[in-house]
PDB file of C-alpha atoms in Angstrom:
ATOM      1  CA  MET A   1      -0.002   0.310  -0.113  1.00 80.00           C
ATOM      2  CA  THR A   2       1.493   3.683  -0.928  1.00 87.00           C
ATOM      3  CA  ARG A   3       1.799   5.927   2.236  1.00 87.00           C
ATOM      4  CA  THR A   4      -0.490   8.619   2.540  1.00 87.00           C
ATOM      5  CA  THR A   5       0.285  12.109   3.879  1.00 83.00           C
ATOM      6  CA  VAL A   6      -1.309  15.073   4.126  1.00 85.00           C
ATOM      7  CA  LYS A   7       0.444  18.081   2.138  1.00 89.00           C
ATOM      8  CA  TYR A   8      -1.764  21.124   2.294  1.00 91.00           C
ATOM      9  CA  VAL A   9      -4.410  22.375   4.583  1.00 92.00           C
ATOM     10  CA  PRO A  10      -6.591  24.990   3.428  1.00 92.00           C
ATOM     11  CA  VAL A  11      -7.386  28.031   5.785  1.00 94.00           C
ATOM     12  CA  THR A  12      -9.991  30.621   4.511  1.00 94.00           C
ATOM     13  CA  VAL A  13      -8.990  34.014   5.407  1.00 95.00           C
ATOM     14  CA  LEU A  14     -10.620  37.606   5.146  1.00 94.00           C
ATOM     15  CA  ASP A  15      -7.408  39.287   4.467  1.00 94.00           C
ATOM     16  CA  ILE A  16      -4.108  37.421   3.487  1.00 95.00           C
ATOM     17  CA  ASP A  17      -1.569  40.168   4.951  1.00 95.00           C
ATOM     18  CA  GLU A  18      -3.317  40.401   8.388  1.00 94.00           C
ATOM     19  CA  ALA A  19      -3.293  36.495   8.187  1.00 95.00           C
ATOM     20  CA  LEU A  20       0.312  36.513   7.273  1.00 96.00           C
ATOM     21  CA  GLU A  21       1.454  38.730  10.769  1.00 94.00           C
ATOM     22  CA  PHE A  22      -0.220  35.866  12.994  1.00 95.00           C
ATOM     23  CA  TYR A  23       0.651  32.778  10.631  1.00 95.00           C
ATOM     24  CA  ARG A  24       4.320  33.798   9.724  1.00 95.00           C
ATOM     25  CA  ASP A  25       5.466  36.668  11.798  1.00 94.00           C
ATOM     26  CA  ALA A  26       3.816  35.705  15.038  1.00 93.00           C
ATOM     27  CA  LEU A  27       3.977  31.916  14.804  1.00 93.00           C
ATOM     28  CA  GLY A  28       7.092  31.433  12.619  1.00 92.00           C
ATOM     29  CA  LEU A  29       5.565  29.584   9.471  1.00 94.00           C
ATOM     30  CA  GLU A  30       7.711  30.095   6.314  1.00 95.00           C
ATOM     31  CA  VAL A  31       6.115  31.618   3.115  1.00 96.00           C
ATOM     32  CA  VAL A  32       6.738  28.889   0.329  1.00 94.00           C
ATOM     33  CA  GLN A  33       4.632  30.454  -2.414  1.00 94.00           C
ATOM     34  CA  ASP A  34       2.739  33.637  -2.835  1.00 96.00           C
ATOM     35  CA  VAL A  35       0.474  33.052  -6.025  1.00 93.00           C
ATOM     36  CA  SER A  36      -1.856  35.591  -7.821  1.00 92.00           C
ATOM     37  CA  ASN A  37      -4.322  34.522 -10.083  1.00 88.00           C
ATOM     38  CA  ALA A  38      -7.603  36.187 -11.688  1.00 84.00           C
ATOM     39  CA  GLY A  39      -7.488  38.777  -9.048  1.00 86.00           C
ATOM     40  CA  PHE A  40      -6.907  36.351  -6.087  1.00 88.00           C
ATOM     41  CA  ARG A  41      -4.011  35.290  -4.253  1.00 93.00           C
ATOM     42  CA  TRP A  42      -2.672  32.110  -2.162  1.00 93.00           C
ATOM     43  CA  VAL A  43      -0.163  32.048   0.173  1.00 96.00           C
ATOM     44  CA  SER A  44       1.282  28.664   1.045  1.00 95.00           C
ATOM     45  CA  LEU A  45       3.123  28.550   4.823  1.00 96.00           C
ATOM     46  CA  ALA A  46       5.604  25.581   5.373  1.00 92.00           C
ATOM     47  CA  VAL A  47       5.711  24.126   8.657  1.00 82.00           C
ATOM     48  CA  PRO A  48       8.951  23.918   9.519  1.00 78.00           C
ATOM     49  CA  GLY A  49      10.573  20.471   9.545  1.00 81.00           C
ATOM     50  CA  GLN A  50       7.293  19.120   7.806  1.00 83.00           C
ATOM     51  CA  GLY A  51       6.124  18.559   4.592  1.00 81.00           C
ATOM     52  CA  LEU A  52       2.785  20.346   5.283  1.00 86.00           C
ATOM     53  CA  SER A  53       1.962  23.460   4.306  1.00 92.00           C
ATOM     54  CA  LEU A  54      -1.106  25.886   5.150  1.00 93.00           C
ATOM     55  CA  VAL A  55      -2.594  27.741   2.149  1.00 94.00           C
ATOM     56  CA  LEU A  56      -4.280  31.016   2.901  1.00 95.00           C
ATOM     57  CA  SER A  57      -6.896  32.048   0.504  1.00 93.00           C
ATOM     58  CA  ALA A  58      -9.830  34.511   0.577  1.00 92.00           C
ATOM     59  CA  PRO A  59     -13.557  33.194   0.309  1.00 91.00           C
ATOM     60  CA  GLY A  60     -13.926  34.290  -3.346  1.00 87.00           C
ATOM     61  CA  ALA A  61     -10.962  32.500  -4.786  1.00 87.00           C
ATOM     62  CA  GLY A  62     -11.746  29.881  -7.171  1.00 85.00           C
ATOM     63  CA  ARG A  63     -15.568  30.016  -6.083  1.00 89.00           C
ATOM     64  CA  SER A  64     -18.943  31.701  -7.227  1.00 90.00           C
ATOM     65  CA  GLU A  65     -19.698  35.093  -6.074  1.00 92.00           C
ATOM     66  CA  GLU A  66     -22.555  33.204  -3.889  1.00 95.00           C
ATOM     67  CA  ASP A  67     -20.265  30.810  -2.307  1.00 93.00           C
ATOM     68  CA  ALA A  68     -17.723  33.425  -1.427  1.00 91.00           C
ATOM     69  CA  ALA A  69     -20.265  35.448   0.304  1.00 94.00           C
ATOM     70  CA  ALA A  70     -21.825  32.679   2.384  1.00 94.00           C
ATOM     71  CA  LEU A  71     -18.280  31.498   3.261  1.00 92.00           C
ATOM     72  CA  GLU A  72     -17.294  34.925   4.328  1.00 92.00           C
ATOM     73  CA  ARG A  73     -20.014  35.276   6.687  1.00 92.00           C
ATOM     74  CA  LEU A  74     -18.677  31.713   8.168  1.00 92.00           C
ATOM     75  CA  VAL A  75     -15.392  32.912   8.203  1.00 90.00           C
ATOM     76  CA  ALA A  76     -15.992  36.065   9.764  1.00 87.00           C
ATOM     77  CA  LYS A  77     -18.054  34.577  12.831  1.00 85.00           C
ATOM     78  CA  GLY A  78     -15.558  31.613  13.724  1.00 84.00           C
ATOM     79  CA  ALA A  79     -17.709  28.964  12.138  1.00 88.00           C
ATOM     80  CA  MET A  80     -15.320  27.422  10.091  1.00 85.00           C
ATOM     81  CA  GLY A  81     -12.989  24.242  11.598  1.00 76.00           C
ATOM     82  CA  GLY A  82     -10.021  25.256  13.457  1.00 85.00           C
ATOM     83  CA  LEU A  83      -6.329  24.432  13.424  1.00 92.00           C
ATOM     84  CA  ILE A  84      -4.330  22.646  16.047  1.00 93.00           C
ATOM     85  CA  LEU A  85      -0.597  23.246  16.021  1.00 92.00           C
ATOM     86  CA  GLU A  86       1.884  21.861  18.616  1.00 92.00           C
ATOM     87  CA  VAL A  87       4.802  23.810  19.887  1.00 92.00           C
ATOM     88  CA  GLY A  88       7.969  23.237  21.960  1.00 92.00           C
ATOM     89  CA  ASP A  89       7.315  26.300  24.081  1.00 95.00           C
ATOM     90  CA  LEU A  90       3.696  26.967  24.401  1.00 96.00           C
ATOM     91  CA  GLN A  91       4.222  29.928  27.219  1.00 96.00           C
ATOM     92  CA  ALA A  92       6.695  31.710  24.882  1.00 96.00           C
ATOM     93  CA  THR A  93       4.386  31.102  22.081  1.00 95.00           C
ATOM     94  CA  PHE A  94       1.298  32.440  24.287  1.00 96.00           C
ATOM     95  CA  GLU A  95       3.064  35.454  24.916  1.00 95.00           C
ATOM     96  CA  THR A  96       4.340  35.976  21.319  1.00 94.00           C
ATOM     97  CA  LEU A  97       0.869  35.897  19.962  1.00 94.00           C
ATOM     98  CA  SER A  98      -0.600  38.114  22.834  1.00 94.00           C
ATOM     99  CA  ALA A  99       1.843  40.761  22.458  1.00 93.00           C
ATOM    100  CA  ALA A 100       0.995  40.641  18.730  1.00 90.00           C
ATOM    101  CA  GLY A 101      -2.777  41.486  19.486  1.00 89.00           C
ATOM    102  CA  ALA A 102      -3.996  38.045  18.943  1.00 91.00           C
ATOM    103  CA  GLU A 103      -7.629  36.980  20.202  1.00 93.00           C
ATOM    104  CA  VAL A 104      -6.951  35.039  23.246  1.00 95.00           C
ATOM    105  CA  LEU A 105      -9.843  32.359  23.882  1.00 95.00           C
ATOM    106  CA  GLN A 106      -8.258  30.404  26.206  1.00 96.00           C
ATOM    107  CA  GLU A 107      -5.068  31.022  28.221  1.00 97.00           C
ATOM    108  CA  PRO A 108      -2.363  27.913  28.790  1.00 97.00           C
ATOM    109  CA  MET A 109      -3.839  25.298  30.617  1.00 97.00           C
ATOM    110  CA  ASP A 110      -3.740  21.242  31.305  1.00 96.00           C
ATOM    111  CA  GLN A 111      -6.676  19.581  29.590  1.00 94.00           C
ATOM    112  CA  PRO A 112      -8.370  16.754  31.008  1.00 94.00           C
ATOM    113  CA  TRP A 113      -7.963  14.766  27.663  1.00 90.00           C
ATOM    114  CA  GLY A 114      -4.244  15.238  27.514  1.00 89.00           C
ATOM    115  CA  PRO A 115      -2.352  18.364  26.527  1.00 92.00           C
ATOM    116  CA  ARG A 116      -1.461  21.575  27.898  1.00 96.00           C
ATOM    117  CA  ASP A 117      -3.061  24.165  25.454  1.00 96.00           C
ATOM    118  CA  ALA A 118      -4.101  27.509  24.612  1.00 97.00           C
ATOM    119  CA  ALA A 119      -6.625  28.799  22.207  1.00 96.00           C
ATOM    120  CA  PHE A 120      -6.696  31.965  19.789  1.00 95.00           C
ATOM    121  CA  ARG A 121      -8.581  33.552  16.838  1.00 93.00           C
ATOM    122  CA  ASP A 122      -6.548  34.417  14.123  1.00 93.00           C
ATOM    123  CA  PRO A 123      -7.575  38.059  12.606  1.00 93.00           C
ATOM    124  CA  SER A 124     -10.171  36.434  10.261  1.00 93.00           C
ATOM    125  CA  GLY A 125     -11.923  34.706  13.236  1.00 92.00           C
ATOM    126  CA  ASN A 126     -10.359  30.986  12.730  1.00 93.00           C
ATOM    127  CA  MET A 127      -9.905  29.075  16.069  1.00 94.00           C
ATOM    128  CA  VAL A 128      -6.485  28.011  16.443  1.00 94.00           C
ATOM    129  CA  ARG A 129      -5.474  25.853  19.383  1.00 95.00           C
ATOM    130  CA  ILE A 130      -1.986  25.128  20.106  1.00 95.00           C
ATOM    131  CA  ASN A 131      -0.674  22.133  22.075  1.00 95.00           C
ATOM    132  CA  GLN A 132       2.432  22.008  24.428  1.00 95.00           C
ATOM    133  CA  ALA A 133       4.636  19.473  22.610  1.00 90.00           C
TER     134      ALA A 133
END
């Protein structure tokens, strides 16, 4: 059987430049590609040391106007599925994101199901949980 890996995780954001400040500048992900096409932009961010990339795109990228409007409303109210990331130093990451102005949903705490984690919203409203490695 062929080995299956996850390569790209799409993240719909309302403003790619704001999202870059969160994912690239505050979380330290690396920009792999920044592509513009037909008036839209996709930015792939690599998770250092993994073959995985988050792909940031706007609600209208590759979608009908009707679907883009519906998706924009869902993103804006934080209704899209969130991300779960893992870091080596949760407290330092929490402090970096807090200082950068990220909306804190939950301060670092030990969870009954296992990890110590914290939760934020990215600038578009997507929930991002961060686990301590």
